[in-house]
JSON list of C-alpha atoms in Angstrom, two decimals:
[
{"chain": "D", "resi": 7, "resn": "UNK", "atom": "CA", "xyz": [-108.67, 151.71, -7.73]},
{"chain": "D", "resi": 8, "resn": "UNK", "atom": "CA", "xyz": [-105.42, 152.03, -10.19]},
{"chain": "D", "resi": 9, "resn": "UNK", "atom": "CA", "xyz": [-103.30, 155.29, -10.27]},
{"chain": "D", "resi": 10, "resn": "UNK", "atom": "CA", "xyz": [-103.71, 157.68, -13.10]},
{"chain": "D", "resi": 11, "resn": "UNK", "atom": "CA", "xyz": [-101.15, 157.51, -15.30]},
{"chain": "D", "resi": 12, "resn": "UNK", "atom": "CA", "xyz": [-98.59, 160.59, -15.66]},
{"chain": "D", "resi": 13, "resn": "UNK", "atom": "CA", "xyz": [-95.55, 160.43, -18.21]},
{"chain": "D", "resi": 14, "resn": "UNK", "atom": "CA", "xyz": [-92.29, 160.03, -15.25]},
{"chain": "D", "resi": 15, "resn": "UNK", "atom": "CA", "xyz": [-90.88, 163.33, -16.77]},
{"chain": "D", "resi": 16, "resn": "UNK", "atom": "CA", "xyz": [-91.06, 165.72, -19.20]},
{"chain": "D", "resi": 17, "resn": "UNK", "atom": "CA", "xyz": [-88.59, 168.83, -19.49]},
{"chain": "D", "resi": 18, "resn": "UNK", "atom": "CA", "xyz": [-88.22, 172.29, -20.92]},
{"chain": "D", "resi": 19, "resn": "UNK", "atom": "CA", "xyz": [-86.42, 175.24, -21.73]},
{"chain": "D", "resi": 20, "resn": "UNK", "atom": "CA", "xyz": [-86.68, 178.85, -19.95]},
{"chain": "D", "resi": 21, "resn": "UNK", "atom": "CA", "xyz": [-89.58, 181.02, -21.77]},
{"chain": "D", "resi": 22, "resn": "UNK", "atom": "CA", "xyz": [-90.89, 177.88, -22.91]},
{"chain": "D", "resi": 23, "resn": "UNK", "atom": "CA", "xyz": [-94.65, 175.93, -22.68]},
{"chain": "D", "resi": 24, "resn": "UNK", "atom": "CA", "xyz": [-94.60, 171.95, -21.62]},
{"chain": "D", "resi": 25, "resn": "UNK", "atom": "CA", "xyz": [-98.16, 170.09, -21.01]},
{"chain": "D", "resi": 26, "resn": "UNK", "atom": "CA", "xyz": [-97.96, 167.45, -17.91]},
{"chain": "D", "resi": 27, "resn": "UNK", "atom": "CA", "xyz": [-100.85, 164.58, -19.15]},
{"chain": "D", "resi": 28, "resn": "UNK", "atom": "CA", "xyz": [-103.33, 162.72, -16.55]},
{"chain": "D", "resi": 29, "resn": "UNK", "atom": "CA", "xyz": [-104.58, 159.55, -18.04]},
{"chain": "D", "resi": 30, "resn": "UNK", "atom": "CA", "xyz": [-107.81, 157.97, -15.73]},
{"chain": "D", "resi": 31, "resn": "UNK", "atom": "CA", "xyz": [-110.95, 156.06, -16.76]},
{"chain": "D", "resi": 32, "resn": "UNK", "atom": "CA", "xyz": [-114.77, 156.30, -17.01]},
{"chain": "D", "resi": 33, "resn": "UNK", "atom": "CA", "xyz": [-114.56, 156.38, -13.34]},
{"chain": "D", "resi": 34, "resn": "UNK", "atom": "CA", "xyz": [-112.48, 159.13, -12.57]},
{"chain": "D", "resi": 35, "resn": "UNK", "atom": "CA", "xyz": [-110.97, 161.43, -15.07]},
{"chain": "D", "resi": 36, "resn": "UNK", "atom": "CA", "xyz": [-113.29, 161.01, -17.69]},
{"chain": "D", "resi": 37, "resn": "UNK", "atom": "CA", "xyz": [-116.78, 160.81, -15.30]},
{"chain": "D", "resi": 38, "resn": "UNK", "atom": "CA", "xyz": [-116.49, 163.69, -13.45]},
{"chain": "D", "resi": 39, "resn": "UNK", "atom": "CA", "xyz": [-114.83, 167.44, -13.67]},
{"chain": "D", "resi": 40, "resn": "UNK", "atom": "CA", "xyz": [-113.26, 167.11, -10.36]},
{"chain": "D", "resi": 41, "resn": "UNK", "atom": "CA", "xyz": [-109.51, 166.82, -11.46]},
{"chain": "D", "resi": 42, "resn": "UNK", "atom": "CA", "xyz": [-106.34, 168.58, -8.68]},
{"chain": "D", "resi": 43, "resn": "UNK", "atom": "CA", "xyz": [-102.71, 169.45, -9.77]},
{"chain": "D", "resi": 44, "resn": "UNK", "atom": "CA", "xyz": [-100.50, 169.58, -7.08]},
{"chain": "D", "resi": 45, "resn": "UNK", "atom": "CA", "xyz": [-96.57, 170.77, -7.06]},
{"chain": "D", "resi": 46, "resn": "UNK", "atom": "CA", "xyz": [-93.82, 169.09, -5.28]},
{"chain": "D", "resi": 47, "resn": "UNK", "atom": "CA", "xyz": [-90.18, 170.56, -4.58]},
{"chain": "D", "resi": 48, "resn": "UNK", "atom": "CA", "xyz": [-87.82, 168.14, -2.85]},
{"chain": "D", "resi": 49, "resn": "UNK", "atom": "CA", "xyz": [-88.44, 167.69, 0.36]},
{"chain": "D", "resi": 50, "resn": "UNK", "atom": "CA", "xyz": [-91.47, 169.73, 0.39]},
{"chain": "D", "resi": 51, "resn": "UNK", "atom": "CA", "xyz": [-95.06, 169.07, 1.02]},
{"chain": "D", "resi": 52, "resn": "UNK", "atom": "CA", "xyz": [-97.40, 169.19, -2.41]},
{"chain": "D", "resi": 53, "resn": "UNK", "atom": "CA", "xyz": [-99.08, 172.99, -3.01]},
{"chain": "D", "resi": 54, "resn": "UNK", "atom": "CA", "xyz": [-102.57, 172.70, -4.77]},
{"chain": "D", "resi": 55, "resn": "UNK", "atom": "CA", "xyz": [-102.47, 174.10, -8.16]},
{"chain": "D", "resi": 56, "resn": "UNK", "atom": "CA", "xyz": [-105.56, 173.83, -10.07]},
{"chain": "D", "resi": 57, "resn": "UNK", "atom": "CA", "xyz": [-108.43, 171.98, -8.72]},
{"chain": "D", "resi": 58, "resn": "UNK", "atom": "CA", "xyz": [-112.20, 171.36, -10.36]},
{"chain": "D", "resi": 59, "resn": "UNK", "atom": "CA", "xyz": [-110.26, 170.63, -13.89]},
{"chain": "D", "resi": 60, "resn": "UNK", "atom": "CA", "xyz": [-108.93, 174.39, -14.01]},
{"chain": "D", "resi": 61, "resn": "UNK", "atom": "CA", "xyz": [-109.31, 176.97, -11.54]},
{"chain": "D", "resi": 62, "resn": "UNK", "atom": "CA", "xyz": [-106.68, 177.94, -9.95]},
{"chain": "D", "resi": 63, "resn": "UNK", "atom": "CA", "xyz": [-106.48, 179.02, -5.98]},
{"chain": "D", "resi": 64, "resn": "UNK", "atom": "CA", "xyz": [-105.83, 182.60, -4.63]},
{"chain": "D", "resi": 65, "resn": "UNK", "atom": "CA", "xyz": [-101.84, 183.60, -5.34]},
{"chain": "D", "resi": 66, "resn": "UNK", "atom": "CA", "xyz": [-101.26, 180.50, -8.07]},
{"chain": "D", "resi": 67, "resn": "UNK", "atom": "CA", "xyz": [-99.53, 182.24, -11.43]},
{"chain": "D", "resi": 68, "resn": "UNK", "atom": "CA", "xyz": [-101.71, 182.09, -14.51]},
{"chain": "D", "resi": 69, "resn": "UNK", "atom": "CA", "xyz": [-98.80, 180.47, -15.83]},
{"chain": "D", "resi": 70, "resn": "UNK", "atom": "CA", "xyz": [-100.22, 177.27, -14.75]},
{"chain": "D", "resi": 71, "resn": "UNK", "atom": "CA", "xyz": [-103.74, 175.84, -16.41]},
{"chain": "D", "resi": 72, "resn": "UNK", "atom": "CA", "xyz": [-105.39, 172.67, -16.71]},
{"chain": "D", "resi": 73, "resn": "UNK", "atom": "CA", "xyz": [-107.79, 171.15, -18.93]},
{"chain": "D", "resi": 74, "resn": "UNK", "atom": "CA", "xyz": [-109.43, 167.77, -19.65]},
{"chain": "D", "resi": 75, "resn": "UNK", "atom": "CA", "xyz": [-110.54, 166.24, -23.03]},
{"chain": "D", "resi": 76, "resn": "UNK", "atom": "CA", "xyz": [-112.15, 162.87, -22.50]},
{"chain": "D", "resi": 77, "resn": "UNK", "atom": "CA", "xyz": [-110.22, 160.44, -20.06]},
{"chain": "D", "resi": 78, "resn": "UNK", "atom": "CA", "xyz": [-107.08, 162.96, -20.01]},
{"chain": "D", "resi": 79, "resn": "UNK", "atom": "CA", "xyz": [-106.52, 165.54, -17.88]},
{"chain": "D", "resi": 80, "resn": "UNK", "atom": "CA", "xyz": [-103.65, 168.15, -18.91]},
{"chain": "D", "resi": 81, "resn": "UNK", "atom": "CA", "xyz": [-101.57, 170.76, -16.96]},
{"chain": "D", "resi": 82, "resn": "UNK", "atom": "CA", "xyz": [-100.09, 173.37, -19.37]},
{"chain": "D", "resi": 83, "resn": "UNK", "atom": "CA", "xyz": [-97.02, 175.62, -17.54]},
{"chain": "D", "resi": 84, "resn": "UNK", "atom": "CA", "xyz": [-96.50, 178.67, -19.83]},
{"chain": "D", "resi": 85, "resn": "UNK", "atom": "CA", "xyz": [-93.05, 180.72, -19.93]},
{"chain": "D", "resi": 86, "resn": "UNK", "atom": "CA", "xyz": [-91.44, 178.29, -17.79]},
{"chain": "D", "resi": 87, "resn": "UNK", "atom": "CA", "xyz": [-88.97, 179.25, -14.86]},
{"chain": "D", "resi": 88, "resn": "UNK", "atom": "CA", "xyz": [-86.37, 177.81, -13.14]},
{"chain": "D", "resi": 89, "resn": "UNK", "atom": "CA", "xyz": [-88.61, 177.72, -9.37]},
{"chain": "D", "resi": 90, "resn": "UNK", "atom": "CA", "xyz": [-90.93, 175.21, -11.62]},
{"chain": "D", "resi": 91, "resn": "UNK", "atom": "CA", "xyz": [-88.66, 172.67, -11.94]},
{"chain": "D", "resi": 92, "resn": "UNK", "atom": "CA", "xyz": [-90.73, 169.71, -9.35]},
{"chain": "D", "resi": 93, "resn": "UNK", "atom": "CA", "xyz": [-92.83, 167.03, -9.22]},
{"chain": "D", "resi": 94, "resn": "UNK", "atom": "CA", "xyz": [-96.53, 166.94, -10.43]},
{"chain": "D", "resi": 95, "resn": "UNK", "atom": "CA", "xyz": [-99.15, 164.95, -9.18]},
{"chain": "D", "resi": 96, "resn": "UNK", "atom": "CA", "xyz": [-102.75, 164.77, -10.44]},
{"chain": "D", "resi": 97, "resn": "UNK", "atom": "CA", "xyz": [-105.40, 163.29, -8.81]},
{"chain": "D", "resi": 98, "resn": "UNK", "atom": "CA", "xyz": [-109.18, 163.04, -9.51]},
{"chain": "D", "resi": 99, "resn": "UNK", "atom": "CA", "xyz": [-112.42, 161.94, -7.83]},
{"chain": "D", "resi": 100, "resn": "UNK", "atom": "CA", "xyz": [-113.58, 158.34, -7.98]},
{"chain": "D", "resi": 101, "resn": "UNK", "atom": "CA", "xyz": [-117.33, 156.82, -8.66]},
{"chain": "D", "resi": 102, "resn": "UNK", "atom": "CA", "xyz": [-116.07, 155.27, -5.57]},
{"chain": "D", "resi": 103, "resn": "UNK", "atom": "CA", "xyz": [-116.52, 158.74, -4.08]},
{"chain": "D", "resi": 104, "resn": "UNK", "atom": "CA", "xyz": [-112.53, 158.66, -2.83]},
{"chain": "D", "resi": 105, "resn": "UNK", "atom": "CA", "xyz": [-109.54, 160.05, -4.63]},
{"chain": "D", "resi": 106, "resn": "UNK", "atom": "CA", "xyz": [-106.91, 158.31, -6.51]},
{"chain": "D", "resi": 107, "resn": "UNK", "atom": "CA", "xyz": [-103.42, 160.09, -7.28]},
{"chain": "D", "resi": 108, "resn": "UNK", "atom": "CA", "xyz": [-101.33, 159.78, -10.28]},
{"chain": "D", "resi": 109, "resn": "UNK", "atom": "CA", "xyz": [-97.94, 158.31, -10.46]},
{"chain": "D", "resi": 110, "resn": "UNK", "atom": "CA", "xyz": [-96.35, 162.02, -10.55]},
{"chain": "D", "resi": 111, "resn": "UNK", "atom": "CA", "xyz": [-94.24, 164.02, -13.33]},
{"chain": "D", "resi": 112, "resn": "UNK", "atom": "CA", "xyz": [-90.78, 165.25, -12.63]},
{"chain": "D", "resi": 113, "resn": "UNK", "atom": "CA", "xyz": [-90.56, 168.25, -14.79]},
{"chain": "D", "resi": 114, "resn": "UNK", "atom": "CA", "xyz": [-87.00, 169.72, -15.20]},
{"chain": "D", "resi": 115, "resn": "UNK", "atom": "CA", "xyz": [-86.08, 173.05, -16.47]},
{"chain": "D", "resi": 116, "resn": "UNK", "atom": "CA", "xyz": [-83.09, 172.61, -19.43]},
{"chain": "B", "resi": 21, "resn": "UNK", "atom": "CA", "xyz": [-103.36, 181.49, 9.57]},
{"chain": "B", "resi": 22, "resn": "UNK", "atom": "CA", "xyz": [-104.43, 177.90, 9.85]},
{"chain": "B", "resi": 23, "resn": "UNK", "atom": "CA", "xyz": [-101.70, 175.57, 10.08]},
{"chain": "B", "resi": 24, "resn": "UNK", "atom": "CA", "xyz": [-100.81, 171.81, 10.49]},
{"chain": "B", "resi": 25, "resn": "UNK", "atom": "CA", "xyz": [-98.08, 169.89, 12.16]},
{"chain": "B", "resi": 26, "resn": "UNK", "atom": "CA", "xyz": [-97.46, 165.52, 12.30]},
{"chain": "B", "resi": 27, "resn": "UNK", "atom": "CA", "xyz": [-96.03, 164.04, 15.59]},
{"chain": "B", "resi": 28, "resn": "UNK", "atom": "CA", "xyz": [-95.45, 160.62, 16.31]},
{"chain": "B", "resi": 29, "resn": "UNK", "atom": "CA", "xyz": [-92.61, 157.96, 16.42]},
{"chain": "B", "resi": 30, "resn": "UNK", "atom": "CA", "xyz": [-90.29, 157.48, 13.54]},
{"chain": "B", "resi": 31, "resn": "UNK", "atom": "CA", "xyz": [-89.92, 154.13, 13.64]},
{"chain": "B", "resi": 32, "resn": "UNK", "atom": "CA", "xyz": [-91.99, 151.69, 14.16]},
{"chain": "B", "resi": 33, "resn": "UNK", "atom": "CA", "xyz": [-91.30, 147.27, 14.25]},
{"chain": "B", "resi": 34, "resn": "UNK", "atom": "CA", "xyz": [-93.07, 145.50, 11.57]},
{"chain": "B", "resi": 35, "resn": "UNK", "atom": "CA", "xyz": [-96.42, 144.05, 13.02]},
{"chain": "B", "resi": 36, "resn": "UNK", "atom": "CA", "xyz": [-97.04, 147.16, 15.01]},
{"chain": "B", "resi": 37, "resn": "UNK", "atom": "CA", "xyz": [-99.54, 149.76, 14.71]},
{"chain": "B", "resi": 38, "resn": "UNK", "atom": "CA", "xyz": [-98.12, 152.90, 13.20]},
{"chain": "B", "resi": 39, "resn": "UNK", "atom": "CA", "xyz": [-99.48, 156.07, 15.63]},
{"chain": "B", "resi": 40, "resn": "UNK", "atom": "CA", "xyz": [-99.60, 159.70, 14.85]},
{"chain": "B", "resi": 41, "resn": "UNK", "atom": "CA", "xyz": [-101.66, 163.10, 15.05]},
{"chain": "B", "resi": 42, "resn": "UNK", "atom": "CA", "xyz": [-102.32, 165.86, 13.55]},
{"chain": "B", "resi": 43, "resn": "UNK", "atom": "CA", "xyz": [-102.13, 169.07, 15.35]},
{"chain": "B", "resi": 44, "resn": "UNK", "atom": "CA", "xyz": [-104.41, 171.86, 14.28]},
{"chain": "B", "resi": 45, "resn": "UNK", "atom": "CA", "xyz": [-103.69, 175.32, 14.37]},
{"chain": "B", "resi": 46, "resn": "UNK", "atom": "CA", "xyz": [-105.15, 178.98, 13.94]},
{"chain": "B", "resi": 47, "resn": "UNK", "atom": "CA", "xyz": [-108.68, 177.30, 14.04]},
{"chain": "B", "resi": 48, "resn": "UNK", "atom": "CA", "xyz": [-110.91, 175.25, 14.93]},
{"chain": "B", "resi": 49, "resn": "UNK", "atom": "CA", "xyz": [-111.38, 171.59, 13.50]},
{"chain": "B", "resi": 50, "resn": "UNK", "atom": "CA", "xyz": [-114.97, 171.10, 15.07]},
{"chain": "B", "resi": 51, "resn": "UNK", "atom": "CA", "xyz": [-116.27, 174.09, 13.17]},
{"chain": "B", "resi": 52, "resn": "UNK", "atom": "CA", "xyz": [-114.96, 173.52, 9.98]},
{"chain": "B", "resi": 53, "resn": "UNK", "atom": "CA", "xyz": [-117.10, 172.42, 6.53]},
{"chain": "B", "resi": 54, "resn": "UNK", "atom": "CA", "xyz": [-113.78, 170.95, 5.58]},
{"chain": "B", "resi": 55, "resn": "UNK", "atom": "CA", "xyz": [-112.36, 167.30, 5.49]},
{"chain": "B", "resi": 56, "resn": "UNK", "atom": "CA", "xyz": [-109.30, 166.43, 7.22]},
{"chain": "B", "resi": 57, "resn": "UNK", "atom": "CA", "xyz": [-107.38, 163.48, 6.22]},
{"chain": "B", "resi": 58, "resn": "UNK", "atom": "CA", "xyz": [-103.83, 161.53, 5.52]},
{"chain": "B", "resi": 59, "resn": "UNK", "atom": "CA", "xyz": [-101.60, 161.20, 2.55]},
{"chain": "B", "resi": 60, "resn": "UNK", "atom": "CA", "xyz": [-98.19, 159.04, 2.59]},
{"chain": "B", "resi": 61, "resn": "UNK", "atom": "CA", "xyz": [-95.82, 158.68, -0.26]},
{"chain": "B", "resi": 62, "resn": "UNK", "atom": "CA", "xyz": [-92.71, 156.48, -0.16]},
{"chain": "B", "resi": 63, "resn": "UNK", "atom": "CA", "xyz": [-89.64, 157.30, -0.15]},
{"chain": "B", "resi": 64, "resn": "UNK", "atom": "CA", "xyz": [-89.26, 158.38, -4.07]},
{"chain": "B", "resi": 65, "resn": "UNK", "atom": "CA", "xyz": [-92.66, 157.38, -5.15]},
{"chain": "B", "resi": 66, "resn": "UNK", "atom": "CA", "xyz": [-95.86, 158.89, -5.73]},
{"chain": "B", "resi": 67, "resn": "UNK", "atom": "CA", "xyz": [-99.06, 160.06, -3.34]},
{"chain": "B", "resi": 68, "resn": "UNK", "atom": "CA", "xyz": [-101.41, 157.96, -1.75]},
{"chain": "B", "resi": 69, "resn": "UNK", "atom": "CA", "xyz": [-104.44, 158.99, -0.08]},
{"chain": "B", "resi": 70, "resn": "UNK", "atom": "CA", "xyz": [-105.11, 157.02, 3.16]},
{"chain": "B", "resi": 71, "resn": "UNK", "atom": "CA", "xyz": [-108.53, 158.41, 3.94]},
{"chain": "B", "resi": 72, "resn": "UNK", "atom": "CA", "xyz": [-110.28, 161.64, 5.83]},
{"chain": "B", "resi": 73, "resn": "UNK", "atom": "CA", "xyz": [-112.79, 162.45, 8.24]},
{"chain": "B", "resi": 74, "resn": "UNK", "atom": "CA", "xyz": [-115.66, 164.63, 8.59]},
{"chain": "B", "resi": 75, "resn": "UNK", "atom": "CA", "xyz": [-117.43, 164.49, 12.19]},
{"chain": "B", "resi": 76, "resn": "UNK", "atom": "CA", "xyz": [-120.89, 164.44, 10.93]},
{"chain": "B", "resi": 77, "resn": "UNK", "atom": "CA", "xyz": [-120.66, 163.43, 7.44]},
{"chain": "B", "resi": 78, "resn": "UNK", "atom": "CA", "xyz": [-118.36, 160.15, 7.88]},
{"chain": "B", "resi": 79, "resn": "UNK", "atom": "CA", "xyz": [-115.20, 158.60, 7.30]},
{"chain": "B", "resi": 80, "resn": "UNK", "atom": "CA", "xyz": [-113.57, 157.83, 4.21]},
{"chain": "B", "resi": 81, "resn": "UNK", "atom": "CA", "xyz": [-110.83, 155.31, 3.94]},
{"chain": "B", "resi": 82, "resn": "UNK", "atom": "CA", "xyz": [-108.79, 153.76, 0.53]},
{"chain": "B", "resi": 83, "resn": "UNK", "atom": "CA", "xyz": [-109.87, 150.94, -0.10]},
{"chain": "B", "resi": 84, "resn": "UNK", "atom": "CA", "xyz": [-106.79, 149.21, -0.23]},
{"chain": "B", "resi": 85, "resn": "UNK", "atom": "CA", "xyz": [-106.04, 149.81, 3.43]},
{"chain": "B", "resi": 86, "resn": "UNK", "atom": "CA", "xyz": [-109.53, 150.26, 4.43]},
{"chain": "B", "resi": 87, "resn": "UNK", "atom": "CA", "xyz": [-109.09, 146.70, 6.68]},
{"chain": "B", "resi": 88, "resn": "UNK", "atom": "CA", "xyz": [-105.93, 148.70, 9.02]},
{"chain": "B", "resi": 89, "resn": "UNK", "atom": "CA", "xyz": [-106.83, 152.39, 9.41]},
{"chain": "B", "resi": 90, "resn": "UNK", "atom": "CA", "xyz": [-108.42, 154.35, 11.67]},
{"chain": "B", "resi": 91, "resn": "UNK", "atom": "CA", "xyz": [-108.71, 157.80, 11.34]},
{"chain": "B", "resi": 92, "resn": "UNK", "atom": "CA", "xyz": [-110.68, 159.79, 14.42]},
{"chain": "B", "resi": 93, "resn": "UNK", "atom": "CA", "xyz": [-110.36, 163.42, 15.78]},
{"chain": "B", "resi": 94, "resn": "UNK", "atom": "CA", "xyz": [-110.22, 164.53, 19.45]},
{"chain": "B", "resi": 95, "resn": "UNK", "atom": "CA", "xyz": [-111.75, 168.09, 18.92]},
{"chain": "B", "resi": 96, "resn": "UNK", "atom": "CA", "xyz": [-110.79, 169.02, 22.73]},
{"chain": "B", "resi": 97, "resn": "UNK", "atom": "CA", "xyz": [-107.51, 169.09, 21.69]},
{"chain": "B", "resi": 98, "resn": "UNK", "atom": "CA", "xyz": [-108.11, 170.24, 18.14]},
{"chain": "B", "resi": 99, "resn": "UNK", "atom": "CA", "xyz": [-106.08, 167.48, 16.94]},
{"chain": "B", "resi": 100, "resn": "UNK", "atom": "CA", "xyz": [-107.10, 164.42, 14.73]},
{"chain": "B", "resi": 101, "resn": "UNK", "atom": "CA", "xyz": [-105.04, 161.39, 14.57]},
{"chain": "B", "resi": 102, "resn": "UNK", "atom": "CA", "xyz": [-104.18, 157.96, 12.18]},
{"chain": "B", "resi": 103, "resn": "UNK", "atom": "CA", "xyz": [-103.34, 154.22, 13.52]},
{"chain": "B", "resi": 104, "resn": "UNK", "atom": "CA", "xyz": [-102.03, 151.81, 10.89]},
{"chain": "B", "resi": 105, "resn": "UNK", "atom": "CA", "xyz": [-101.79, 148.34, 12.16]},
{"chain": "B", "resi": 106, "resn": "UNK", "atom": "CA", "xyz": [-99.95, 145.43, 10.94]},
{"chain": "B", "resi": 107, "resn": "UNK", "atom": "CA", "xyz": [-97.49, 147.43, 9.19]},
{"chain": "B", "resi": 108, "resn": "UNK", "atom": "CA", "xyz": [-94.62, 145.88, 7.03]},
{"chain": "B", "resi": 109, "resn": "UNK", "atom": "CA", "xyz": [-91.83, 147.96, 5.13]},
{"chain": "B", "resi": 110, "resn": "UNK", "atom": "CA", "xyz": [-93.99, 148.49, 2.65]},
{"chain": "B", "resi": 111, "resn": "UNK", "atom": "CA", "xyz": [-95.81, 151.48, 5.06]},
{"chain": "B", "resi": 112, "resn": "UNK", "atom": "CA", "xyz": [-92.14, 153.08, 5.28]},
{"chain": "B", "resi": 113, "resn": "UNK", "atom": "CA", "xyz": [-93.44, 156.46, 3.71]},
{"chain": "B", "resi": 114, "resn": "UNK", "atom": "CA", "xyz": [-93.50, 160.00, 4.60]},
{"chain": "B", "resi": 115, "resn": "UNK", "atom": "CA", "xyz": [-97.01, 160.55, 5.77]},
{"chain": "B", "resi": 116, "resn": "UNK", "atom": "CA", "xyz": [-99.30, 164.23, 5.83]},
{"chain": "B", "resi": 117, "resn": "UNK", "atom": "CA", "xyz": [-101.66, 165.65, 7.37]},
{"chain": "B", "resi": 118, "resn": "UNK", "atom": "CA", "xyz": [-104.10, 167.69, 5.09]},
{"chain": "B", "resi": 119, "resn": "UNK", "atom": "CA", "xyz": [-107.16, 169.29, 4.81]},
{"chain": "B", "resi": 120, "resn": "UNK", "atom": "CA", "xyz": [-109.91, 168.89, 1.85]},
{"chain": "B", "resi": 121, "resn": "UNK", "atom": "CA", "xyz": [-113.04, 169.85, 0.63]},
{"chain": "B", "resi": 122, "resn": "UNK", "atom": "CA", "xyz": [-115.07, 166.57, 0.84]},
{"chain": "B", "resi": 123, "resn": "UNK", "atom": "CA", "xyz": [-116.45, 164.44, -2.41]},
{"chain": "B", "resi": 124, "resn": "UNK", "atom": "CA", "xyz": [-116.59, 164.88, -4.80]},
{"chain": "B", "resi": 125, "resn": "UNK", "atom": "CA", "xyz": [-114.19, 167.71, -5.08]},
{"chain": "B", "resi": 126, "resn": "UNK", "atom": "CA", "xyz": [-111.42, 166.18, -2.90]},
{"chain": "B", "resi": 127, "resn": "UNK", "atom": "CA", "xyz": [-108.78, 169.15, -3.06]},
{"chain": "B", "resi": 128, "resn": "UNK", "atom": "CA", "xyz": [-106.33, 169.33, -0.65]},
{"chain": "B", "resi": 129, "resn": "UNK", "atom": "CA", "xyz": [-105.69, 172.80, -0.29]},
{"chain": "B", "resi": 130, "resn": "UNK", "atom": "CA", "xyz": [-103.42, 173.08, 3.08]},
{"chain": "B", "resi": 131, "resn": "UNK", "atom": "CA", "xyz": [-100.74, 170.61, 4.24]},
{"chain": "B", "resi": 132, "resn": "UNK", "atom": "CA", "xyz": [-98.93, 169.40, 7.20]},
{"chain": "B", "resi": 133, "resn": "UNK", "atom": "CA", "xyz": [-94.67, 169.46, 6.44]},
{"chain": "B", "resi": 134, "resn": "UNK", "atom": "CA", "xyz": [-94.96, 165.63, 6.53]},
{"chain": "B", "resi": 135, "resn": "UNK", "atom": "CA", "xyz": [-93.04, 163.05, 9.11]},
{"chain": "B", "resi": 136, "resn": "UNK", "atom": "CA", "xyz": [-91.21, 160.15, 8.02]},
{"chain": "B", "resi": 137, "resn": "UNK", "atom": "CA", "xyz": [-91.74, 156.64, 9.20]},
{"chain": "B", "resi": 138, "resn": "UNK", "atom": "CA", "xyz": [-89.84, 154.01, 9.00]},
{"chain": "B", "resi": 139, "resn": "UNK", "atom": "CA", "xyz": [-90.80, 150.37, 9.61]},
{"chain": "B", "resi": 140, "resn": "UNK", "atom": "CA", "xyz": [-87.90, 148.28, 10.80]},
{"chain": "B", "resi": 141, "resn": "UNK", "atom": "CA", "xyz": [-86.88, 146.02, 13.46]}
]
């Protein structure tokens, strides 16, 4: 089972929006509507984000959202702040029935 | 709350079996619905999931190291546990503890801090 594939980094300005991409196959991303976002801060372990494709868990901002159109899964952070400056990791259910990660997105925050 | 801690050795000689546990707690293991399992990442790489348990529902294991994990729980101690054997530099990783909803939702919602191993003579 491959990774998904995650640009290695995207970047933004304060205030503004930046969308984190998840590409998979017929056999993850694109099969099934059970797609995670996780966060990573250096040195930290990875907080959940979004899970099933977009819902987010108890005390995650609305700032964060995910989608999924076809074999891509996306992660949209709105009004960007400095504390979201991390790594990104998607990772989706398999017709294997196991997960597979993505390679991770270091976002910065210009 | 519920929480999760990694202990084991830090280093470990290539060939070995790599050894560590997962403490649980603020609850009970044995009467969770949830799956409880093992992530590593390398030094500067990405995730990988090594594979999680369920007592009565089965194991799950990558597939790519399916052939040198074990993953079992001892629920008398509330603590579940992760043997690697065989391991070459390439297993030098941080690894977690976490816990999960099961397949095919696989979200892991609440994480150990991590421990580093290193493989090395």
């Amino acid at each position: 089972q491959s990774a998904l594939t995650q640009p290695a980094s995207v970047s933004g300005s304060p205030g503004q929006s930046i969308t984190i991409s998840c590409t998979g196959t017929s056999s993850d991303v694109a099969g099934y509507n059970f797609v995670s976002w996780y966060q990573q801060h250096p040195g930290k372990a990875p907080k959940l984000m979004i899970y099933d494709v977009k819902t987010r868990p108890s005390g995650v901002s609305n700032r964060f959202s995910g989608s999924k159109s076809g074999d891509t899964a996306s992660l949209n952070i709105s009004g960007l702040q400095a504390e979201d400056e991390a790594h990104y990791f998607c990772s989706s259910f398999t017709s294997s029935s196991i997960v597979v990660f993505g390679g991770g997105t270091k976002l910065t925050v210009l | 709350q519920l929480q999760l801690q990694e202990s084991g050795p830090g280093l470990v000689k290539p060939s070995e079996t790599l050894s560590l546990t997962c403490t649980v707690s603020g609850g009970s293991i044995s009467s969770s619905t949830y799956y409880w399992g093992w992530v590593r990442q390398p030094p500067g790489k990405g995730l990988e999931w090594i594979g999680s348990m369920y007592f009565t529902e089965g194991i799950y294991y990558n597939p790519s190291l399916k052939s040198r994990v074990t993953i079992s729980e001892d629920t008398s101690k509330n603590q579940f546990s992760l043997k690697l054997n065989s391991v070459t530099a390439a297993d030098t990783a941080v690894y977690y503890c976490a816990r999960s909803r099961g397949p095919p939702r696989w979200d892991f919602g609440l994480w150990g801090r991590g421990t580093l191993v290193t493989v090395s003579s």
